């Protein structure tokens, strides 16, 4: 692609600096699929004869097989995946190979490959999330009536069912899946035909190319088509947020696996030892996930930073999009694989969770609402229960006089409220953790997750 206008070969250090084939070769299957369809469009436009199209199709098939079998020789002097495949084709079939790049630029070619990659990955990651959701659902179905304290500010707040916590994770992952669907939809636009930036005097049937490559839509502006990496940012944001969800989940599990909490225990297969302290069992998988989330956020910020100062159209800076994209995709796949395998093996310590949830102070709001039912404004009821809390005594041990000093409306029956299961039975609003709501949610998710 340097041509006779260059008097010198590229310096070796420059070649090494600018090559992308060492990492963009993973786009080969999309590049070849795009080339096949591009050749068909050139044939339809009268540029390629039947024989030439057949030779190109055959040559691409052979190259594809070689790549799959690891027999293909990638050459960094040829810079990138596109030039490697094109050069191998021409070497193999001669003149028709040299016609393939008619009315095409690597600028629309890389946009195509990346869009196909993003479409495929958003689907695969969504499927992994579905499997993870079903792992959470299985634990929730097994542990349906296990109580635990719910926390705000990491202080015990109100009792919940552990299943409610697990269902909350499923909710977050379902938003992630929804987001990935949006990523897929926005990536699903054919850029091929945009050329370098302004199309070509040879007019190709873009609608037919889109149909052949399974694209829903066609880019409407050739300049935008080669400039646009919004779909990469979209995927990187979706992956960063999945990372944030996994990281917060990790933080909960790390904390709950401490001796102080003792709510959960990682199976030996997903825990690590200490090189010095023989008694240690460390939650490294969760910690690594929390750490890797930093990388995922970094990948998104890298991409946005690469884009922010770019003049419109293609600039070579865009080649750097791949490092961020591939790193994020690989990181998320690995993290999801670990969680899918680790969650089902996690031991749940019911006694510890329920002992913590039995703290009667967790029902302080219920006690305030007892007064509300008797007509006391909530702010006053809150103050009355707050004076009780100040006594520093567990509520079941308060005397009748102490109750009445806080509010004369307290009767002996207030003590009946101090049972977490009874309290949870009243949480009937949509989305709240009453047992029948949880049952309903378990069924709903089972149908949604397993019905797919
Ligand atoms: N390897 C390049 C990239 O990844 C492909 C496009 C190169 N285009 C160009 N005009 N140099 O972005």
Short mmCIF file of C-alpha atoms and ligand atoms in Angstrom, two decimals:
data_model
loop_
_atom_site.label_atom_id
_atom_site.label_comp_id
_atom_site.label_asym_id
_atom_site.label_seq_id
_atom_site.Cartn_x
_atom_site.Cartn_y
_atom_site.Cartn_z
CA UNK A 1 0.00 0.00 0.00
CA UNK A 2 3.04 2.27 0.08
CA UNK A 3 3.42 2.37 -3.69
CA UNK A 4 6.14 3.97 -5.80
CA UNK A 5 5.58 7.42 -4.24
CA UNK A 6 7.76 6.25 -1.35
CA UNK A 7 11.46 6.23 -2.05
CA UNK A 8 12.29 4.25 1.07
CA UNK A 9 10.89 1.27 2.88
CA UNK A 10 9.36 1.98 6.26
CA UNK A 11 11.89 1.98 9.08
CA UNK A 12 11.77 -1.21 11.04
CA UNK A 13 11.07 0.63 14.25
CA UNK A 14 8.18 2.44 12.54
CA UNK A 15 6.81 -0.85 11.25
CA UNK A 16 6.94 -2.37 14.67
CA UNK A 17 5.29 0.69 16.13
CA UNK A 18 2.44 0.81 13.68
CA UNK A 19 1.63 -2.83 13.06
CA UNK A 20 -1.67 -4.05 14.48
CA UNK A 21 -1.73 -7.55 13.04
CA UNK A 22 -0.42 -9.03 16.29
CA UNK A 23 -3.77 -8.17 17.88
CA UNK A 24 -6.26 -7.40 15.10
CA UNK A 25 -5.82 -10.87 13.60
CA UNK A 26 -8.66 -11.90 15.91
CA UNK A 27 -10.96 -9.98 13.56
CA UNK A 28 -10.03 -12.25 10.63
CA UNK A 29 -13.33 -14.14 10.44
CA UNK A 30 -15.27 -10.87 10.14
CA UNK A 31 -12.76 -9.43 7.70
CA UNK A 32 -13.13 -12.46 5.46
CA UNK A 33 -16.92 -12.46 5.68
CA UNK A 34 -16.85 -8.77 4.68
CA UNK A 35 -14.48 -9.46 1.78
CA UNK A 36 -16.71 -12.23 0.44
CA UNK A 37 -19.71 -9.95 0.38
CA UNK A 38 -17.70 -7.05 -1.00
CA UNK A 39 -16.52 -9.30 -3.85
CA UNK A 40 -20.13 -10.23 -4.59
CA UNK A 41 -21.04 -6.54 -4.75
CA UNK A 42 -18.12 -5.88 -7.12
CA UNK A 43 -19.34 -8.75 -9.28
CA UNK A 44 -22.86 -7.34 -9.33
CA UNK A 45 -21.39 -3.96 -10.30
CA UNK A 46 -19.60 -5.54 -13.26
CA UNK A 47 -16.07 -5.15 -11.85
CA UNK A 48 -15.43 -8.86 -11.30
CA UNK A 49 -16.21 -11.63 -13.77
CA UNK A 50 -17.86 -14.88 -12.66
CA UNK A 51 -14.45 -16.58 -12.70
CA UNK A 52 -12.78 -13.82 -10.72
CA UNK A 53 -15.50 -13.91 -8.07
CA UNK A 54 -15.18 -17.69 -7.87
CA UNK A 55 -11.40 -17.46 -7.48
CA UNK A 56 -11.69 -14.85 -4.72
CA UNK A 57 -14.33 -16.85 -2.87
CA UNK A 58 -12.27 -20.00 -3.07
CA UNK A 59 -9.07 -18.21 -2.05
CA UNK A 60 -10.74 -16.59 0.94
CA UNK A 61 -12.14 -19.97 1.98
CA UNK A 62 -8.67 -21.50 1.93
CA UNK A 63 -7.17 -18.63 3.87
CA UNK A 64 -9.96 -18.85 6.43
CA UNK A 65 -9.30 -22.55 6.93
CA UNK A 66 -5.56 -21.90 7.35
CA UNK A 67 -6.22 -19.23 9.94
CA UNK A 68 -8.60 -21.48 11.87
CA UNK A 69 -6.08 -24.28 11.90
CA UNK A 70 -3.27 -21.93 12.95
CA UNK A 71 -1.36 -22.53 9.73
CA UNK A 72 -1.61 -19.00 8.39
CA UNK A 73 1.58 -16.98 8.48
CA UNK A 74 0.87 -13.46 9.77
CA UNK A 75 3.44 -10.89 8.66
CA UNK A 76 3.93 -7.72 10.62
CA UNK A 77 5.42 -5.93 7.58
CA UNK A 78 1.94 -6.16 6.13
CA UNK A 79 0.70 -4.09 9.06
CA UNK A 80 -2.76 -5.35 9.79
CA UNK A 81 -5.29 -8.13 9.35
CA UNK A 82 -6.72 -6.54 6.21
CA UNK A 83 -3.44 -6.30 4.31
CA UNK A 84 -2.33 -9.74 5.44
CA UNK A 85 -5.42 -11.40 4.07
CA UNK A 86 -5.48 -9.39 0.88
CA UNK A 87 -1.80 -10.06 0.19
CA UNK A 88 -2.22 -13.78 0.87
CA UNK A 89 -5.17 -13.85 -1.50
CA UNK A 90 -3.29 -12.14 -4.31
CA UNK A 91 -0.30 -14.37 -3.77
CA UNK A 92 -2.60 -17.35 -4.10
CA UNK A 93 -4.94 -16.38 -6.95
CA UNK A 94 -3.08 -13.55 -8.71
CA UNK A 95 -4.86 -10.73 -10.54
CA UNK A 96 -8.41 -11.19 -9.21
CA UNK A 97 -7.04 -10.78 -5.68
CA UNK A 98 -5.62 -7.41 -6.68
CA UNK A 99 -9.12 -6.32 -7.74
CA UNK A 100 -10.73 -6.98 -4.36
CA UNK A 101 -9.89 -3.64 -2.83
CA UNK A 102 -11.81 -1.72 -5.51
CA UNK A 103 -14.22 0.82 -3.98
CA UNK A 104 -13.10 -0.14 -0.52
CA UNK A 105 -10.74 1.32 2.05
CA UNK A 106 -9.35 -0.15 5.20
CA UNK A 107 -11.27 2.66 6.84
CA UNK A 108 -14.68 1.21 6.05
CA UNK A 109 -13.24 -2.29 6.33
CA UNK A 110 -12.11 -1.88 9.93
CA UNK A 111 -15.37 -0.18 10.84
CA UNK A 112 -17.17 -3.22 9.43
CA UNK A 113 -14.98 -5.75 11.25
CA UNK A 114 -15.37 -3.94 14.54
CA UNK A 115 -19.13 -3.64 14.21
CA UNK A 116 -19.38 -7.36 13.52
CA UNK A 117 -17.13 -8.09 16.49
CA UNK A 118 -19.20 -5.86 18.80
CA UNK A 119 -22.44 -7.45 17.60
CA UNK A 120 -21.12 -10.96 18.25
CA UNK A 121 -19.55 -10.15 21.61
CA UNK A 122 -22.59 -8.32 22.96
CA UNK A 123 -24.61 -11.46 22.24
CA UNK A 124 -22.06 -13.81 23.84
CA UNK A 125 -21.61 -11.71 26.96
CA UNK A 126 -25.35 -11.41 27.36
CA UNK A 127 -25.61 -15.19 27.22
CA UNK A 128 -22.94 -15.54 29.92
CA UNK A 129 -24.90 -13.11 32.06
CA UNK A 130 -27.99 -15.24 31.58
CA UNK A 131 -26.10 -18.28 32.85
CA UNK A 132 -24.87 -16.29 35.85
CA UNK A 133 -28.42 -15.14 36.55
CA UNK A 134 -29.56 -18.71 36.57
CA UNK A 135 -26.76 -19.60 39.02
CA UNK A 136 -28.05 -16.89 41.38
CA UNK A 137 -31.60 -18.05 40.86
CA UNK A 138 -30.69 -21.61 41.82
CA UNK A 139 -29.16 -20.42 45.11
CA UNK A 140 -32.20 -18.22 45.79
CA UNK A 141 -34.55 -21.16 45.19
CA UNK A 142 -32.55 -23.33 47.55
CA UNK A 143 -32.24 -20.70 50.30
CA UNK A 144 -35.63 -19.08 49.86
CA UNK A 145 -36.46 -18.48 53.51
CA UNK A 146 -33.01 -17.72 54.93
CA UNK A 147 -33.05 -14.40 56.78
CA UNK A 148 -30.26 -11.89 56.82
CA UNK A 149 -29.85 -8.29 57.93
CA UNK A 150 -30.08 -5.74 55.16
CA UNK A 151 -27.53 -2.92 55.52
CA UNK A 152 -27.30 0.75 54.71
CA UNK A 153 -24.00 2.55 55.36
CA UNK A 154 -22.82 -0.96 56.26
CA UNK A 155 -24.90 -0.68 59.45
CA UNK A 156 -27.60 -3.22 60.12
CA UNK A 157 -30.85 -1.67 58.92
CA UNK A 158 -33.78 -4.06 58.42
CA UNK A 159 -34.22 -7.80 58.01
CA UNK A 160 -34.52 -9.20 54.51
CA UNK A 161 -34.45 -12.65 52.97
CA UNK A 162 -31.09 -13.65 51.51
CA UNK A 163 -33.08 -14.53 48.38
CA UNK A 164 -34.03 -10.86 48.10
CA UNK A 165 -30.34 -10.00 47.93
CA UNK A 166 -29.76 -12.65 45.25
CA UNK A 167 -32.73 -11.43 43.25
CA UNK A 168 -31.28 -7.91 43.43
CA UNK A 169 -28.17 -9.20 41.63
CA UNK A 170 -30.37 -10.77 38.96
CA UNK A 171 -32.10 -7.40 38.46
CA UNK A 172 -28.80 -5.59 37.91
CA UNK A 173 -27.62 -8.20 35.43
CA UNK A 174 -30.90 -7.98 33.56
CA UNK A 175 -30.30 -4.26 33.06
CA UNK A 176 -26.84 -5.17 31.77
CA UNK A 177 -28.40 -7.58 29.31
CA UNK A 178 -30.88 -4.96 28.19
CA UNK A 179 -28.00 -2.53 27.70
CA UNK A 180 -26.11 -5.10 25.61
CA UNK A 181 -29.17 -5.47 23.44
CA UNK A 182 -29.00 -1.72 22.82
CA UNK A 183 -25.28 -2.00 22.06
CA UNK A 184 -26.05 -4.71 19.52
CA UNK A 185 -28.79 -2.63 17.91
CA UNK A 186 -26.60 0.46 17.59
CA UNK A 187 -23.67 -1.55 16.21
CA UNK A 188 -25.94 -3.18 13.68
CA UNK A 189 -25.25 -0.66 10.90
CA UNK A 190 -23.29 -1.52 7.72
CA UNK A 191 -20.41 0.94 7.10
CA UNK A 192 -19.07 -0.88 4.01
CA UNK A 193 -19.32 1.32 0.92
CA UNK A 194 -18.18 4.43 2.78
CA UNK A 195 -14.72 3.88 1.30
CA UNK A 196 -11.95 6.05 2.70
CA UNK A 197 -14.45 8.75 3.65
CA UNK A 198 -16.43 9.74 0.55
CA UNK A 199 -17.50 6.56 -1.20
CA UNK A 200 -16.33 5.71 -4.71
CA UNK A 201 -17.15 6.32 -8.35
CA UNK A 202 -17.99 2.64 -8.45
CA UNK A 203 -21.39 2.37 -6.87
CA UNK A 204 -22.10 -0.79 -4.91
CA UNK A 205 -25.44 -2.18 -3.79
CA UNK A 206 -25.11 -1.48 -0.10
CA UNK A 207 -28.59 -2.76 0.74
CA UNK A 208 -27.63 -6.15 -0.67
CA UNK A 209 -24.32 -6.14 1.26
CA UNK A 210 -26.21 -5.34 4.45
CA UNK A 211 -28.62 -8.17 3.81
CA UNK A 212 -25.81 -10.63 3.11
CA UNK A 213 -23.95 -9.67 6.29
CA UNK A 214 -27.10 -9.62 8.40
CA UNK A 215 -27.08 -5.87 9.13
CA UNK A 216 -30.33 -4.23 10.12
CA UNK A 217 -29.39 -0.80 8.78
CA UNK A 218 -26.92 1.00 6.48
CA UNK A 219 -24.79 3.98 7.49
CA UNK A 220 -26.29 7.14 6.00
CA UNK A 221 -23.18 9.32 5.84
CA UNK A 222 -19.84 8.04 4.59
CA UNK A 223 -17.83 10.56 6.61
CA UNK A 224 -19.58 9.61 9.84
CA UNK A 225 -19.29 5.91 8.98
CA UNK A 226 -15.47 5.95 9.07
CA UNK A 227 -15.26 8.37 12.03
CA UNK A 228 -17.73 6.65 14.29
CA UNK A 229 -16.59 4.52 17.21
CA UNK A 230 -19.63 5.28 19.37
CA UNK A 231 -20.57 1.61 19.24
CA UNK A 232 -17.18 0.72 20.76
CA UNK A 233 -17.75 3.23 23.56
CA UNK A 234 -21.22 1.80 24.02
CA UNK A 235 -19.90 -1.70 24.54
CA UNK A 236 -17.07 -0.46 26.76
CA UNK A 237 -19.56 1.39 28.94
CA UNK A 238 -21.81 -1.65 29.17
CA UNK A 239 -18.82 -3.80 30.16
CA UNK A 240 -17.54 -1.25 32.67
CA UNK A 241 -20.94 -1.24 34.33
CA UNK A 242 -21.06 -5.05 34.41
CA UNK A 243 -17.64 -4.76 36.04
CA UNK A 244 -19.01 -2.33 38.60
CA UNK A 245 -21.86 -4.73 39.37
CA UNK A 246 -19.47 -7.64 39.79
CA UNK A 247 -17.16 -5.50 41.88
CA UNK A 248 -19.90 -4.44 44.32
CA UNK A 249 -21.04 -8.03 44.54
CA UNK A 250 -17.43 -9.04 45.20
CA UNK A 251 -17.16 -6.48 47.96
CA UNK A 252 -20.25 -7.92 49.69
CA UNK A 253 -18.92 -11.45 49.43
CA UNK A 254 -15.44 -10.50 50.63
CA UNK A 255 -16.93 -8.83 53.67
CA UNK A 256 -19.38 -11.65 54.35
CA UNK A 257 -16.62 -14.24 54.14
CA UNK A 258 -14.66 -12.61 56.99
CA UNK A 259 -14.62 -14.32 60.39
CA UNK A 260 -16.43 -11.24 61.72
CA UNK A 261 -19.44 -11.83 59.44
CA UNK A 262 -19.13 -15.51 58.57
CA UNK A 263 -22.21 -15.40 56.33
CA UNK A 264 -20.62 -17.17 53.36
CA UNK A 265 -17.63 -19.33 52.64
CA UNK A 266 -15.96 -19.69 49.26
CA UNK A 267 -15.30 -23.26 48.26
CA UNK A 268 -11.66 -24.32 48.47
CA UNK A 269 -11.57 -24.45 44.68
CA UNK A 270 -12.15 -20.69 44.55
CA UNK A 271 -10.08 -19.54 47.49
CA UNK A 272 -6.36 -19.06 47.88
CA UNK A 273 -3.89 -19.56 50.69
CA UNK A 274 -1.34 -17.20 52.13
CA UNK A 275 2.38 -17.74 51.51
CA UNK A 276 3.12 -16.92 55.11
CA UNK A 277 0.00 -17.49 57.19
CA UNK A 278 -1.09 -21.13 57.12
CA UNK A 279 -4.53 -20.44 58.61
CA UNK A 280 -5.60 -18.04 55.86
CA UNK A 281 -8.24 -18.68 53.22
CA UNK A 282 -8.45 -15.65 51.00
CA UNK A 283 -11.23 -14.54 48.64
CA UNK A 284 -8.84 -13.71 45.78
CA UNK A 285 -11.32 -14.34 42.94
CA UNK A 286 -13.62 -11.65 44.29
CA UNK A 287 -10.72 -9.31 45.02
CA UNK A 288 -9.31 -9.75 41.52
CA UNK A 289 -12.71 -8.97 40.10
CA UNK A 290 -12.90 -5.80 42.15
CA UNK A 291 -9.44 -4.91 40.80
CA UNK A 292 -10.20 -5.84 37.20
CA UNK A 293 -13.19 -3.51 37.32
CA UNK A 294 -10.64 -0.70 37.47
CA UNK A 295 -9.22 -1.92 34.18
CA UNK A 296 -12.66 -2.03 32.58
CA UNK A 297 -13.31 1.56 33.58
CA UNK A 298 -9.84 2.43 32.30
CA UNK A 299 -10.64 0.86 28.92
CA UNK A 300 -13.72 3.06 28.57
CA UNK A 301 -11.79 6.17 29.55
CA UNK A 302 -8.98 5.25 27.12
CA UNK A 303 -11.42 5.01 24.26
CA UNK A 304 -13.16 8.29 25.05
CA UNK A 305 -9.80 9.97 25.39
CA UNK A 306 -8.58 8.60 22.04
CA UNK A 307 -11.68 10.03 20.39
CA UNK A 308 -12.00 13.39 22.05
CA UNK A 309 -9.35 15.29 20.11
CA UNK A 310 -9.70 13.59 16.74
CA UNK A 311 -10.51 15.50 13.60
CA UNK A 312 -13.45 13.93 11.81
CA UNK A 313 -13.05 10.96 9.49
CA UNK A 314 -10.39 8.27 9.90
CA UNK A 315 -7.18 8.97 11.80
CA UNK A 316 -4.66 6.35 12.72
CA UNK A 317 -5.27 7.00 16.40
CA UNK A 318 -8.38 4.89 15.89
CA UNK A 319 -6.23 1.79 15.63
CA UNK A 320 -5.78 2.09 19.39
CA UNK A 321 -9.48 1.31 19.88
CA UNK A 322 -8.71 -2.39 19.68
CA UNK A 323 -6.49 -2.65 22.73
CA UNK A 324 -9.20 -1.21 24.93
CA UNK A 325 -11.99 -3.18 23.30
CA UNK A 326 -10.25 -6.56 23.32
CA UNK A 327 -8.98 -6.11 26.85
CA UNK A 328 -12.45 -5.28 28.15
CA UNK A 329 -14.10 -8.16 26.31
CA UNK A 330 -11.51 -10.67 27.53
CA UNK A 331 -11.66 -9.35 31.08
CA UNK A 332 -15.44 -9.62 31.27
CA UNK A 333 -15.52 -13.12 29.76
CA UNK A 334 -12.98 -14.29 32.32
CA UNK A 335 -14.74 -12.66 35.28
CA UNK A 336 -18.13 -14.06 34.27
CA UNK A 337 -16.66 -17.55 33.80
CA UNK A 338 -15.28 -17.44 37.33
CA UNK A 339 -18.53 -16.23 38.90
CA UNK A 340 -20.61 -18.75 36.98
CA UNK A 341 -18.47 -21.54 38.45
CA UNK A 342 -17.93 -20.00 41.90
CA UNK A 343 -21.44 -18.96 42.96
CA UNK A 344 -23.00 -22.46 42.97
CA UNK A 345 -20.14 -23.72 45.17
CA UNK A 346 -20.41 -20.99 47.76
CA UNK A 347 -21.43 -22.20 51.20
CA UNK A 348 -24.19 -20.20 52.87
CA UNK A 349 -24.01 -20.06 56.66
CA UNK A 350 -27.67 -19.85 57.57
CA UNK A 351 -27.14 -19.78 61.35
CA UNK A 352 -24.81 -16.80 61.19
CA UNK A 353 -27.06 -14.85 58.87
CA UNK A 354 -30.17 -15.52 60.89
CA UNK A 355 -28.47 -14.77 64.21
CA UNK A 356 -27.53 -11.35 62.84
CA UNK A 357 -31.02 -10.81 61.44
CA UNK A 358 -32.59 -11.64 64.81
CA UNK A 359 -31.33 -8.34 66.24
CA UNK A 360 -34.65 -6.78 67.37
CA UNK A 361 -33.36 -3.26 66.79
CA UNK A 362 -33.76 -4.00 63.08
CA UNK A 363 -37.49 -3.65 63.62
CA UNK A 364 -37.36 -0.10 64.98
CA UNK A 365 -39.15 1.28 61.92
CA UNK A 366 -41.93 -1.28 62.42
CA UNK A 367 -42.30 -0.08 66.02
CA UNK A 368 -42.58 3.51 64.81
CA UNK A 369 -45.20 2.44 62.30
CA UNK A 370 -47.15 0.86 65.18
CA UNK A 371 -47.58 4.39 66.52
CA UNK A 372 -48.38 5.72 63.05
CA UNK A 373 -51.29 3.28 62.90
CA UNK A 374 -52.55 4.88 66.10
CA UNK A 375 -52.52 8.30 64.46
CA UNK A 376 -49.09 9.59 65.53
CA UNK A 377 -47.28 11.59 62.80
CA UNK A 378 -44.30 9.59 61.56
CA UNK A 379 -41.74 12.21 62.67
CA UNK A 380 -43.06 12.01 66.26
CA UNK A 381 -43.16 8.23 66.17
CA UNK A 382 -39.57 8.22 64.90
CA UNK A 383 -38.52 10.42 67.83
CA UNK A 384 -40.31 8.17 70.34
CA UNK A 385 -38.49 5.05 69.10
CA UNK A 386 -35.26 6.99 68.97
CA UNK A 387 -35.55 7.74 72.71
CA UNK A 388 -35.99 4.01 73.28
CA UNK A 389 -32.84 3.30 71.26
CA UNK A 390 -30.97 5.75 73.45
CA UNK A 391 -31.64 3.57 76.48
CA UNK A 392 -29.18 1.13 74.91
CA UNK A 393 -31.28 -1.91 75.81
CA UNK A 394 -32.59 -4.51 73.37
CA UNK A 395 -36.30 -3.76 72.76
CA UNK A 396 -37.59 -7.11 74.11
CA UNK A 397 -36.04 -6.26 77.49
CA UNK A 398 -37.69 -2.85 77.84
CA UNK A 399 -40.18 -2.58 80.71
CA UNK A 400 -43.75 -1.47 80.24
CA UNK A 401 -42.84 1.80 81.97
CA UNK A 402 -40.00 2.44 79.57
CA UNK A 403 -42.25 1.85 76.56
CA UNK A 404 -44.91 4.11 77.97
CA UNK A 405 -42.41 6.83 78.81
CA UNK A 406 -41.53 6.96 75.13
CA UNK A 407 -45.21 7.03 74.13
CA UNK A 408 -48.33 6.27 76.18
CA UNK A 409 -49.77 4.66 73.05
CA UNK A 410 -47.39 1.68 73.34
CA UNK A 411 -49.24 -1.40 74.61
CA UNK A 412 -47.95 -4.88 75.42
CA UNK A 413 -48.85 -6.07 71.92
CA UNK A 414 -45.99 -3.97 70.51
CA UNK A 415 -43.64 -6.81 71.52
CA UNK A 416 -45.31 -9.06 68.95
CA UNK A 417 -43.75 -6.89 66.27
CA UNK A 418 -40.24 -7.93 67.24
CA UNK A 419 -40.16 -10.97 65.00
CA UNK A 420 -38.36 -10.60 61.67
CA UNK A 421 -40.45 -13.19 59.81
CA UNK A 422 -43.62 -11.54 60.95
CA UNK A 423 -42.23 -8.18 59.88
CA UNK A 424 -41.27 -9.52 56.45
CA UNK A 425 -44.75 -10.95 55.94
CA UNK A 426 -46.04 -7.37 55.96
CA UNK A 427 -43.67 -6.21 53.19
CA UNK A 428 -46.26 -6.70 50.51
CA UNK A 429 -45.81 -3.70 48.24
CA UNK A 430 -44.56 -4.53 44.77
CA UNK A 431 -40.80 -5.08 44.97
CA UNK A 432 -40.68 -5.48 48.76
CA UNK A 433 -39.49 -8.75 50.33
CA UNK A 434 -42.70 -10.43 51.54
CA UNK A 435 -42.37 -14.20 51.07
CA UNK A 436 -45.14 -14.34 48.47
CA UNK A 437 -43.42 -11.56 46.50
CA UNK A 438 -40.18 -13.49 46.58
CA UNK A 439 -41.94 -16.65 45.41
CA UNK A 440 -43.50 -14.66 42.62
CA UNK A 441 -40.14 -13.19 41.64
CA UNK A 442 -38.49 -16.61 41.65
CA UNK A 443 -41.13 -17.88 39.26
CA UNK A 444 -40.99 -14.80 37.07
CA UNK A 445 -37.22 -15.01 36.71
CA UNK A 446 -37.31 -18.73 36.15
CA UNK A 447 -39.63 -18.21 33.21
CA UNK A 448 -37.61 -15.28 31.89
CA UNK A 449 -34.16 -16.82 32.28
CA UNK A 450 -34.93 -20.37 31.42
CA UNK A 451 -37.54 -19.55 28.81
CA UNK A 452 -34.88 -18.08 26.53
N1 LIG B 1 -5.21 -1.10 11.16
C1 LIG B 1 -6.05 0.03 10.96
C2 LIG B 1 -6.94 0.26 12.18
O1 LIG B 1 -7.00 -0.61 12.96
C3 LIG B 1 -6.96 -0.19 9.79
C4 LIG B 1 -7.29 1.06 9.05
C5 LIG B 1 -6.07 1.65 8.48
N2 LIG B 1 -6.38 2.74 7.63
C6 LIG B 1 -5.46 3.58 7.23
N3 LIG B 1 -5.84 4.53 6.45
N4 LIG B 1 -4.22 3.48 7.60
O2 LIG B 1 -7.53 1.27 12.37
#
